[in-house]
CSV table of C-alpha atoms in Angstrom, one decimal:
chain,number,residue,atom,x,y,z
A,1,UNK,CA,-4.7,36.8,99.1
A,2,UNK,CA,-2.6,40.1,99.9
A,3,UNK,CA,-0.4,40.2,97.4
A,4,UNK,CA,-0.3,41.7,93.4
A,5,UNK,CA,1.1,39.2,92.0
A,6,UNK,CA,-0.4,35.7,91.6
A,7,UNK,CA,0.0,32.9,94.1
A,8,UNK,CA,3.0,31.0,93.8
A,9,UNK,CA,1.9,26.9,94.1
A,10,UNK,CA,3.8,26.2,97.3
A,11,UNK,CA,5.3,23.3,96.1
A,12,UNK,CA,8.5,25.5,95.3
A,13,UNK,CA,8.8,26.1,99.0
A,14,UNK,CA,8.5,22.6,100.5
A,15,UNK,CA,11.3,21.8,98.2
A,16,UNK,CA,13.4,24.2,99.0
A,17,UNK,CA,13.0,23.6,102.8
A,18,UNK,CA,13.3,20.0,101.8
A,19,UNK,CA,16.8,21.0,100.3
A,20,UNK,CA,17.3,23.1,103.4
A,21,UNK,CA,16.9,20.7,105.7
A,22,UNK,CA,18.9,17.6,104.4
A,23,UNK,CA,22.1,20.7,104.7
A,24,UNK,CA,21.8,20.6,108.7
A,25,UNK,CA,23.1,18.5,111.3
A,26,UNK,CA,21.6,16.1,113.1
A,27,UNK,CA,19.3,17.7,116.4
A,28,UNK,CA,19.4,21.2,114.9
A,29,UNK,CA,16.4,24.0,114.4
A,30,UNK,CA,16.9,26.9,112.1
A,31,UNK,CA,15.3,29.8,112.5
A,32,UNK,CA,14.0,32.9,110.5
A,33,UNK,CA,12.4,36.4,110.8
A,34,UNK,CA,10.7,38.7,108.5
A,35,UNK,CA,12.1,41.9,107.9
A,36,UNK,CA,11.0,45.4,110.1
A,37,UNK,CA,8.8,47.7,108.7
A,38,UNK,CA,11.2,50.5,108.3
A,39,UNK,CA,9.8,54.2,110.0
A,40,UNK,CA,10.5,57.3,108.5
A,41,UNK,CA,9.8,59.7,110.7
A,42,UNK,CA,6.1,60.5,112.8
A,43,UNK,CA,3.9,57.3,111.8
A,44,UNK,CA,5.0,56.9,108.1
A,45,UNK,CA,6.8,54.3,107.2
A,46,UNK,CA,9.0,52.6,104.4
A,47,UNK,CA,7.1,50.3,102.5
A,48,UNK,CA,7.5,46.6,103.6
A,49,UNK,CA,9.8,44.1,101.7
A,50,UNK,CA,10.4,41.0,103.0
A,51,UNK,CA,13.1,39.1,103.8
A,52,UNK,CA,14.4,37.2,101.2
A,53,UNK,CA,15.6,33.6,103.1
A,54,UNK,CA,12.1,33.5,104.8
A,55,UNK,CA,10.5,34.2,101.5
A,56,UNK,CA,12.4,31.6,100.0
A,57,UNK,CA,11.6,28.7,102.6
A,58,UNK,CA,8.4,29.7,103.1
A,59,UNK,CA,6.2,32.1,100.4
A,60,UNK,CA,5.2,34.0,103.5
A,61,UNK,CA,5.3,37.6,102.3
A,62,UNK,CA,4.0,39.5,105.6
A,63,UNK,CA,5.4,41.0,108.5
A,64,UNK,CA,6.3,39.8,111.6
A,65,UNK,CA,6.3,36.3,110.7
A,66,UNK,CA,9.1,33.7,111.7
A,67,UNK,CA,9.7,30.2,110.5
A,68,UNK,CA,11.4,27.2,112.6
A,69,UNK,CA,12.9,24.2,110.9
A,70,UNK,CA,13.5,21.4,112.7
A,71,UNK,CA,14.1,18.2,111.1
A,72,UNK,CA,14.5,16.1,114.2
A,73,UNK,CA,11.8,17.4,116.4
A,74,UNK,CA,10.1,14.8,118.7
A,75,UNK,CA,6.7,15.5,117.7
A,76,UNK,CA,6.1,15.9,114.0
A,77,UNK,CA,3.8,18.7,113.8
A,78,UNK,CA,7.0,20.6,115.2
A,79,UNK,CA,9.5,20.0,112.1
A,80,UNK,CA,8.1,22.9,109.9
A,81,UNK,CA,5.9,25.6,112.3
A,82,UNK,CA,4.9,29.1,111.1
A,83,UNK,CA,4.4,31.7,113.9
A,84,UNK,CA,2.1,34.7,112.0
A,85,UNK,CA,0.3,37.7,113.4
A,86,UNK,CA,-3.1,37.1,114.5
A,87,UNK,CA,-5.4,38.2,112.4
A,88,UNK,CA,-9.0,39.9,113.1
A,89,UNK,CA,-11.4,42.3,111.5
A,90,UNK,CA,-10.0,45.5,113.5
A,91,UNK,CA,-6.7,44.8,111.3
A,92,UNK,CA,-8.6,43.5,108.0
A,93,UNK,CA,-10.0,47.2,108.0
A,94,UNK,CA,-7.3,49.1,109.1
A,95,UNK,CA,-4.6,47.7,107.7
A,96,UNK,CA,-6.1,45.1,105.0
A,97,UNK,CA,-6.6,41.2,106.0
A,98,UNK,CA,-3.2,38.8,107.1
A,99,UNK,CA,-2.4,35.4,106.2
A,100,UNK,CA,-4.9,32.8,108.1
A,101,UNK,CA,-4.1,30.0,109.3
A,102,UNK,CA,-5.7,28.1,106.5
A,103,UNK,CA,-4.2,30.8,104.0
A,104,UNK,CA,-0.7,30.4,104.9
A,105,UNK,CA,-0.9,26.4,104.6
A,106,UNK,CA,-2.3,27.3,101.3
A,107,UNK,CA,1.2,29.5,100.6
A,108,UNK,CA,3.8,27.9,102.2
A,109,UNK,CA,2.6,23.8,102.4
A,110,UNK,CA,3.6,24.6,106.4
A,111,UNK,CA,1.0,22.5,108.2
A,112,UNK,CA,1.5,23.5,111.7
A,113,UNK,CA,0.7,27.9,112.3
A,114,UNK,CA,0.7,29.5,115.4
A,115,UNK,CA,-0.1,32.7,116.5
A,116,UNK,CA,3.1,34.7,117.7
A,117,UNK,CA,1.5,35.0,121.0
A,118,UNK,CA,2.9,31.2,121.8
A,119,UNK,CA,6.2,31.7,120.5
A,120,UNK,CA,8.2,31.8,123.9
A,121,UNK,CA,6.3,28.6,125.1
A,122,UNK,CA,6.8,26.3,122.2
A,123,UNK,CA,10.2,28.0,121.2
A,124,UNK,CA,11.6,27.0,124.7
A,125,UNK,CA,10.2,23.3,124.6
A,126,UNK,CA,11.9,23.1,120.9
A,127,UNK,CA,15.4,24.5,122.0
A,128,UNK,CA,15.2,21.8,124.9
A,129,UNK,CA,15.0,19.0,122.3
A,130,UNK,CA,17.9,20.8,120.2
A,131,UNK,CA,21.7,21.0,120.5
A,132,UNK,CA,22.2,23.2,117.9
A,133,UNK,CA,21.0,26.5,116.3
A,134,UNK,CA,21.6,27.9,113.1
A,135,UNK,CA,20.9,31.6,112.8
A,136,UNK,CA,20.5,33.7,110.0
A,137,UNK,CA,23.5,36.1,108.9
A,138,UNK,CA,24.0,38.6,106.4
A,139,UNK,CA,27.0,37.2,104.6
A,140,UNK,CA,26.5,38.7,100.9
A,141,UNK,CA,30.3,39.9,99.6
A,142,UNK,CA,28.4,43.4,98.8
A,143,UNK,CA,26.3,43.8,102.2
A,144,UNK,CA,27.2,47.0,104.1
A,145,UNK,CA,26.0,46.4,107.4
A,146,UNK,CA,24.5,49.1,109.9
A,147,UNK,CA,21.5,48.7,110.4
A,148,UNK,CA,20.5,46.0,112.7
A,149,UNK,CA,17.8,44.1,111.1
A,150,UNK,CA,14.8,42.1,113.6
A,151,UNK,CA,16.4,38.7,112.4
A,152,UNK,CA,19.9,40.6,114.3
A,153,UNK,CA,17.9,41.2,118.0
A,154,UNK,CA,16.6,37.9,117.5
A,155,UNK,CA,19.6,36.1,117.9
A,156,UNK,CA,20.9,38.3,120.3
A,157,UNK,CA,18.5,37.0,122.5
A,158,UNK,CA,18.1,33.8,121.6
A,159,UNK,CA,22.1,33.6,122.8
A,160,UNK,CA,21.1,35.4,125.7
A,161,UNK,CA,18.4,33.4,126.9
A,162,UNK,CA,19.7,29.5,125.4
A,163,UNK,CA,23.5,30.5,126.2
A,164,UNK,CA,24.6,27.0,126.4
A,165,UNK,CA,23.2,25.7,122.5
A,166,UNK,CA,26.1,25.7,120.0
A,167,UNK,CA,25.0,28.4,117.3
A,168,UNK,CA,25.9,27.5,113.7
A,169,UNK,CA,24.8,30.0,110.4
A,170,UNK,CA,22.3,29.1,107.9
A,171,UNK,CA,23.6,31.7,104.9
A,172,UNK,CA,26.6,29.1,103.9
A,173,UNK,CA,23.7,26.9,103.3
A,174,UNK,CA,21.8,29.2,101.4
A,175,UNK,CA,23.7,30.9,99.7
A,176,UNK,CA,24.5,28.0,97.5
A,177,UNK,CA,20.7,26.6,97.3
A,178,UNK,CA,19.4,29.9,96.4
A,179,UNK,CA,22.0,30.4,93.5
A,180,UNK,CA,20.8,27.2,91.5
A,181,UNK,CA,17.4,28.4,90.9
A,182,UNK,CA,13.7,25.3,90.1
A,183,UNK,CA,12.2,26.2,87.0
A,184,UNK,CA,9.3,27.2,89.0
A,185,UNK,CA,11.8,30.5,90.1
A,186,UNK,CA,12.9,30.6,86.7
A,187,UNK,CA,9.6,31.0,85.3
A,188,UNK,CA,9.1,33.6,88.1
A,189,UNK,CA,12.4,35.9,86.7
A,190,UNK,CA,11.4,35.2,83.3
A,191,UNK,CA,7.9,36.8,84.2
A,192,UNK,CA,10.0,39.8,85.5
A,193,UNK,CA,12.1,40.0,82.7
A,194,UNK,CA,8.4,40.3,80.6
A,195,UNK,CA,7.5,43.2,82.1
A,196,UNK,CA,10.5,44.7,81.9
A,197,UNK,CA,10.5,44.2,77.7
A,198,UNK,CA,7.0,46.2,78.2
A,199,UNK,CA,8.7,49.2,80.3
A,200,UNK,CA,11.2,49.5,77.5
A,201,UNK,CA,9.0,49.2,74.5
A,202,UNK,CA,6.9,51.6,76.5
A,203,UNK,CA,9.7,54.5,76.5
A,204,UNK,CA,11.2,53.8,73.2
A,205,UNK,CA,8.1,55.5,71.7
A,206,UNK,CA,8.0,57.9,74.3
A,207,UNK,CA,11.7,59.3,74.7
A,208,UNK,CA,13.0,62.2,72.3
A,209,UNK,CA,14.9,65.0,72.7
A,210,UNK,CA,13.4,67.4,75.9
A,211,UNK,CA,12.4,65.0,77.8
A,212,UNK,CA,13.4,64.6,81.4
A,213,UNK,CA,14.9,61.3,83.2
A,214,UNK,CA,12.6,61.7,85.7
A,215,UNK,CA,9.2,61.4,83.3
A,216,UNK,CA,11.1,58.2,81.8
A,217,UNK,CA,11.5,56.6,85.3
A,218,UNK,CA,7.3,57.5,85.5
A,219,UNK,CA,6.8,55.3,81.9
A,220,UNK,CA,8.0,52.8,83.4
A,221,UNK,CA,6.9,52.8,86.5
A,222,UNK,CA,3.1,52.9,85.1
A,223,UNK,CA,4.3,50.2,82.9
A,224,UNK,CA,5.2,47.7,85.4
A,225,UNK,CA,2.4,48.1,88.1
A,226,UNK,CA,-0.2,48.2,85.2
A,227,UNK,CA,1.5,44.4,85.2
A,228,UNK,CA,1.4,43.2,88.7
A,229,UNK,CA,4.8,44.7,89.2
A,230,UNK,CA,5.2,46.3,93.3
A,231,UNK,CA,7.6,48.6,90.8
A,232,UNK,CA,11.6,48.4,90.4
A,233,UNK,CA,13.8,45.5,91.5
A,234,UNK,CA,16.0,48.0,92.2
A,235,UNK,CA,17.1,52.2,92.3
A,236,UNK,CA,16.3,53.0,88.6
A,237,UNK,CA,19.6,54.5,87.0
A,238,UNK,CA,18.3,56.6,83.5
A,239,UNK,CA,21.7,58.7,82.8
A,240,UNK,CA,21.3,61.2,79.8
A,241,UNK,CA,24.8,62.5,78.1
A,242,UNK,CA,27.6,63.1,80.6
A,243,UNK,CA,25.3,61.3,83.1
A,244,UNK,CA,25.5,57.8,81.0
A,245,UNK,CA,29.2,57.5,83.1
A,246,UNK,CA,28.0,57.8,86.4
A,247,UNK,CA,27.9,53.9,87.1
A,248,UNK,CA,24.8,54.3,90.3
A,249,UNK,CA,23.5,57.4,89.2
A,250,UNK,CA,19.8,58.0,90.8
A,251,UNK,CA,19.5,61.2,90.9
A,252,UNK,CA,17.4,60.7,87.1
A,253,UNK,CA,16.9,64.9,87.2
A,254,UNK,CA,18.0,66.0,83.9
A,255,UNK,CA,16.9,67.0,80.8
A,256,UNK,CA,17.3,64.7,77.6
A,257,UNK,CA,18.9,66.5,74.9
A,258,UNK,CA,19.4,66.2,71.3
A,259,UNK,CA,22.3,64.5,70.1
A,260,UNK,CA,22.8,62.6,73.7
A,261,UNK,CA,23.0,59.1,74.5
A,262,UNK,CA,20.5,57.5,77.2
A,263,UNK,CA,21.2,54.8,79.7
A,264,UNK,CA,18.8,52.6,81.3
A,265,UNK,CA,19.3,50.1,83.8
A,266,UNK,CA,16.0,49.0,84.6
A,267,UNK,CA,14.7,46.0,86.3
A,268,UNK,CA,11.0,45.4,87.7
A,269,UNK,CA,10.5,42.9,90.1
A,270,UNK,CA,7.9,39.9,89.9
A,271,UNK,CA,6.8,38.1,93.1
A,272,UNK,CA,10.1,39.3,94.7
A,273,UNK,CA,12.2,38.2,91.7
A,274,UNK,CA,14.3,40.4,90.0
A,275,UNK,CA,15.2,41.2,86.4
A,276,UNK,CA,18.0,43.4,85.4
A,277,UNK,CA,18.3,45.1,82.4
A,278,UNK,CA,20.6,48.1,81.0
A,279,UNK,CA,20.1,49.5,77.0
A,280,UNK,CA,21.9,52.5,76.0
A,281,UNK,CA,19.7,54.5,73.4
A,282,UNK,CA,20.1,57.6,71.5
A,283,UNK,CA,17.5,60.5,72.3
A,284,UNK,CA,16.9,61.1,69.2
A,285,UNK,CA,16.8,58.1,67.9
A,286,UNK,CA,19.0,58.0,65.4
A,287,UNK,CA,22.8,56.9,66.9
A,288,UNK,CA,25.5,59.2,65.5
A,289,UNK,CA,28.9,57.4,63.9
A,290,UNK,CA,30.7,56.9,67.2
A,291,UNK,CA,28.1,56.4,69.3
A,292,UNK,CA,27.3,53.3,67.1
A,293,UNK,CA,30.8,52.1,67.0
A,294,UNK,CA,31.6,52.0,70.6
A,295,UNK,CA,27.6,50.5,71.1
A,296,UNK,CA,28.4,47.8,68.4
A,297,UNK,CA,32.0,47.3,70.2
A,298,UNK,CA,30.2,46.7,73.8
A,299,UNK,CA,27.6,44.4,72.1
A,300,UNK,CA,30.2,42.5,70.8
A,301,UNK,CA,31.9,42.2,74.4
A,302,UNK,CA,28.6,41.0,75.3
A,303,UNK,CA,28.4,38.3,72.7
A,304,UNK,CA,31.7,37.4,73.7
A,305,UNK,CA,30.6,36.8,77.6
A,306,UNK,CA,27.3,34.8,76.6
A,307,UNK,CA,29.9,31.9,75.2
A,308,UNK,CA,31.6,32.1,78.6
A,309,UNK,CA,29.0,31.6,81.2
A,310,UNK,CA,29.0,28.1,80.8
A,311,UNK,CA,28.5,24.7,83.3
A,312,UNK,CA,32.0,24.3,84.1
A,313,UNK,CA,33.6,27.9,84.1
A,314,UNK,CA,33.7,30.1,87.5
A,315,UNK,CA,33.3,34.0,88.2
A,316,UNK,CA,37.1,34.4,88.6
A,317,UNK,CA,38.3,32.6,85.4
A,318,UNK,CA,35.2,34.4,83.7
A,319,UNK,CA,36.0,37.9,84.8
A,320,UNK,CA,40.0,37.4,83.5
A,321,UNK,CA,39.2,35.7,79.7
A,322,UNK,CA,36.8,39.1,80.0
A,323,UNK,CA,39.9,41.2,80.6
A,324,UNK,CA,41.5,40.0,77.1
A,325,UNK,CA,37.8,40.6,75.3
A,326,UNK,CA,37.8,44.0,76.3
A,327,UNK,CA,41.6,44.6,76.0
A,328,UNK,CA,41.2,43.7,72.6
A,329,UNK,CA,37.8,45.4,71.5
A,330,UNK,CA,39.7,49.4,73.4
A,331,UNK,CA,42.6,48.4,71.3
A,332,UNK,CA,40.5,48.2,68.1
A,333,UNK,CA,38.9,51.2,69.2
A,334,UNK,CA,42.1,53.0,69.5
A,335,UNK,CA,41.0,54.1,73.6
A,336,UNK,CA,44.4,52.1,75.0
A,337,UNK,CA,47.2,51.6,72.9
A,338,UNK,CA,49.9,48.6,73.0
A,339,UNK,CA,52.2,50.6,75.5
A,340,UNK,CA,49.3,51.1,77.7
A,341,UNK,CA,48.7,47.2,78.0
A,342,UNK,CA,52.5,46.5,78.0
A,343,UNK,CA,52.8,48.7,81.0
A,344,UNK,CA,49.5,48.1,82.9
A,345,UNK,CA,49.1,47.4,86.8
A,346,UNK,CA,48.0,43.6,86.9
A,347,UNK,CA,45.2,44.9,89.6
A,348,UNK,CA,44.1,47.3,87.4
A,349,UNK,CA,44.8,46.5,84.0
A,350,UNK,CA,44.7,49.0,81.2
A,351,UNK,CA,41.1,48.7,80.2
A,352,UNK,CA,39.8,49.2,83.6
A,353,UNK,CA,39.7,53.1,82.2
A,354,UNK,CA,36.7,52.6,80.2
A,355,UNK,CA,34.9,49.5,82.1
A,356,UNK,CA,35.7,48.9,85.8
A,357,UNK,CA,32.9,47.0,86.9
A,358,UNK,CA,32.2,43.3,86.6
A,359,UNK,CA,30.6,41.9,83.9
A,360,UNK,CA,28.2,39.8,85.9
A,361,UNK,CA,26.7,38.4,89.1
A,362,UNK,CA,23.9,36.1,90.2
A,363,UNK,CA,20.5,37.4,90.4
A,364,UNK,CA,17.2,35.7,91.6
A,365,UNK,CA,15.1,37.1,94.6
A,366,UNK,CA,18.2,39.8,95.1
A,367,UNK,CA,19.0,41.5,92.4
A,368,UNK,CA,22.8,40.8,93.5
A,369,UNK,CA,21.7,37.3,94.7
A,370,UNK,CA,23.3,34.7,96.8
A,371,UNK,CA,26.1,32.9,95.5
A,372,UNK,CA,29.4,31.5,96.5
A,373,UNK,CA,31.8,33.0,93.8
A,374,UNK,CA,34.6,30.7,94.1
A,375,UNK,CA,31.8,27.3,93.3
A,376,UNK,CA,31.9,26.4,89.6
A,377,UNK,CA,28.8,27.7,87.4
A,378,UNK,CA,25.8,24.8,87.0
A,379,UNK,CA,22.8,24.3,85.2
A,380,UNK,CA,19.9,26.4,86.9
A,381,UNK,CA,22.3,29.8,88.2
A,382,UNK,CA,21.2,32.9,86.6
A,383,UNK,CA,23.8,35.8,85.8
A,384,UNK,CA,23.2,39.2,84.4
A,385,UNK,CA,25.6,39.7,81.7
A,386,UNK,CA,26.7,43.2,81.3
A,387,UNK,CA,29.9,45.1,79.4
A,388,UNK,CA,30.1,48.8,79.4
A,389,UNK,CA,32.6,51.7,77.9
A,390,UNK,CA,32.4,54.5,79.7
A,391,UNK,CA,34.9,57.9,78.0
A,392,UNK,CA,33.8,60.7,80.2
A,393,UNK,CA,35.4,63.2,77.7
A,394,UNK,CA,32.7,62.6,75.2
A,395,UNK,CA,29.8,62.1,77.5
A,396,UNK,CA,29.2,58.9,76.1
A,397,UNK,CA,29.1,55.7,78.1
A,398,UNK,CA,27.2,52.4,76.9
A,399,UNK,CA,26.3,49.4,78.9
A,400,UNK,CA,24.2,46.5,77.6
A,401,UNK,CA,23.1,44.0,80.3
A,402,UNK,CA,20.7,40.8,79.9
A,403,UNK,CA,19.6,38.1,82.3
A,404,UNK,CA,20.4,34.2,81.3
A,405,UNK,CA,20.2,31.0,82.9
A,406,UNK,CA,23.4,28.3,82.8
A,407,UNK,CA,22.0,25.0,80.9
A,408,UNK,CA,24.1,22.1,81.4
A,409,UNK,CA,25.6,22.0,78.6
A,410,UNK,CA,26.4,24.7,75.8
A,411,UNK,CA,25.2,28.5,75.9
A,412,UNK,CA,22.9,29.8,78.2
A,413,UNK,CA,18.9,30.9,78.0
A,414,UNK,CA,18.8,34.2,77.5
A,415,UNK,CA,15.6,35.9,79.5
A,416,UNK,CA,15.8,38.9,77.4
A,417,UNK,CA,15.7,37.5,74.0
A,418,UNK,CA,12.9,39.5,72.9
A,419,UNK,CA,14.0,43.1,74.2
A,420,UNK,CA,15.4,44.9,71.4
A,421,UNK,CA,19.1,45.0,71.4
A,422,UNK,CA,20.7,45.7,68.3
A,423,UNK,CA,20.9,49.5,66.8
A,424,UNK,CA,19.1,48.9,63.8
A,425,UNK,CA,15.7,47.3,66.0
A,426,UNK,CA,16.2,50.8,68.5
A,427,UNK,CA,16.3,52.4,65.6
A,428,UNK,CA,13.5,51.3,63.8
A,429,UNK,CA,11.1,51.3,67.0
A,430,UNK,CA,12.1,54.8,67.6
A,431,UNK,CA,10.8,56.0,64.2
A,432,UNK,CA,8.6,54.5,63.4
């Protein structure tokens, strides 16, 4: 066993390979890679993370491993093969022991492992028996690509070397199984979402005025691998005063100062789930006057978007009934005014001054996960749901974010239930 957390029973892959493989068409293998190990510079290196879509089809959570799926394959042992690095005790010791081939049946429910050693020789008897290939693309609407990955000079020499297959893409495919999460994933994020509540008890005792962002990110930090945690599920943002504004700010270098308002969006990742959570907190602990009306105004907003991600609705629809919710709460607040919304661009309405982000997007093993935004919402996708004002002038921006799972009928689960939320719970735990 090489990983923190605990063993996930691999029943949760063979169904989702199962799902995976009733997608393709007939006399086609599919084919994934692990991610690199990233260098650095000299011999260190970034720590490794694995690839998601292996991960997800297979539990396999080491380098250098790659997974064929092959429905149709002659001989049966060939449907479903892992190819692994061979282990021995020179690598036990130097680098820690790899997956055996006993271990990773044990992980994955994969009955046929090879050593990678064989892969050209039963790779090129597969691709005889196939017509067609699907390879796996980077296809996420937020992916920036330059970087190119192992999976990328894979393919470019599979094409080279089996020119004549017909090459299809596997992310279509996954992108819609892996937004519909089992409960056994569900149970996973939830578990995430835990230690995450732990981080931020953790700091509300611990944060007051003088402290910096930096020994906040270290609370919870310790917080998380105390709890089988490999750490954040993503770049901490911890935004003091002006800094709350600052949608990605990372630098987390300041001090916290009396009087301020602090921003946290803070998720730790579980077994390569994510959670994602943001709670804007006064440093002090005591919110002034209009730091609690435009935190009880976001809340609101909040409440307003729980009743909307619902079986049945879709992102776009969503996003545009969350236009009017936030129109209406700046106009209350007196930030836009009737001209303003009278006269506003229709791409960027009036209360895109004070939140011009979305309100939410899928999450699971990414913390932006797969999903097709233009499919309908269904019982088992998991959003974050997150509103925001931001006002710059008065160094005072407030975003509120949770992590709930669509049920198939009527409001969703809410993974976050038990983090405190309101001002008066902040409050109290601050002080007391």
């Amino acid at each position: 066993m090489t990983t923190k957390y605990e063993q996930i029973p691999s029943e949760l892959f063979v169904k989702n390979r199962a799902k995976f493989s009733k997608a393709l068409l007939p006399k086609s293998l599919a084919v994934f890679n692990s991610n690199d190990i990233y260098p650095v510079s000299a011999d260190s290196t970034l720590p490794f993370a694995q690839h998601r879509d292996i991960f997800y089809l297979s539990g396999v959570d080491q380098e250098e491993s790659i997974l064929v799926i092959f429905p149709d394959a002659y001989e049966e042992k060939h449907r479903e093969i892992l190819f692994l690095r061979e282990t021995n005790e020179h690598i036990a010791v130097w680098e820690g022991e790899k997956l055996s081939k006993a271990q990773a049946f044990d992980v994955s429910g994969i009955k046929t492992v090879y050593w990678l050693q064989d892969f050209q020789k039963v790779f090129r008897q597969l691709m005889n028996e196939a017509e067609n290939v699907y390879v796996n693309t980077n296809e996420h609407y937020r992916a920036t690509i330059e970087v190119e990955t192992r999976e990328d000079r894979f393919i470019k020499k599979m094409k080279n070397d089996f020119p004549g297959h017909t090459y299809l893409r596997s992310n279509p495919i996954l992108q819609r199984l892996r937004s519909i999460k089992e409960q056994e994933e569900i149970d996973l994020i939830q578990k995430a979402c835990d230690i995450t509540e732990k981080g931020f008890r953790r700091i509300l005792a611990f944060v007051k005025p003088g402290v910096w962002e930096y020994e906040i990110e270290a609370e919870f930090v310790h917080e998380f691998l105390r709890n089988r945690s490999k750490g954040f599920a993503y770049t901490p943002i911890i935004g003091s005063g002006y800094n709350s504004n600052v949608l990605h700010y990372i630098q987390n270098n300041q001090q916290c100062k009396d009087g301020d308002i602090l921003l946290l969006d803070v998720g730790a990742e579980y077994a390569n789930y994510a959670s994602d959570m943001t709670r804007t907190i006064p440093v002090n602990g005591r919110f002034s006057d209009r730091q609690k009306e435009i935190y009880n105004a976001v809340l609101n907003c909040k409440n307003e978007a729980e009743k909307l991600l619902v079986a049945g609705n879709n992102w776009y629809d969503y996003h545009k009934e969350m236009g009017k919710v936030y129109t209406s709460a700046l106009l209350d607040l007196g930030l836009i005014d009737k001209a303003d919304v009278q006269n506003e661009n229709p791409d960027w309405p009036a209360y895109k001054k004070y939140m011009m982000h979305g309100t939410s997007h899928h999450m699971g093993l990414d913390t932006h996960d797969y999903g097709i935004l233009s499919d309908d919402f269904v019982e088992g996708m998991v959003f974050t749901n997150e509103p925001g004002f931001y006002i710059p002038d008065e160094n005072l921006g407030v975003r509120i974010e949770d992590d709930y799972v669509i049920q198939a009928s009527g409001t969703p689960k809410n993974l976050m239930k038990n983090i405190p939320i309101t001002v008066e719970e902040i409050e109290e735990i601050m002080n007391s």
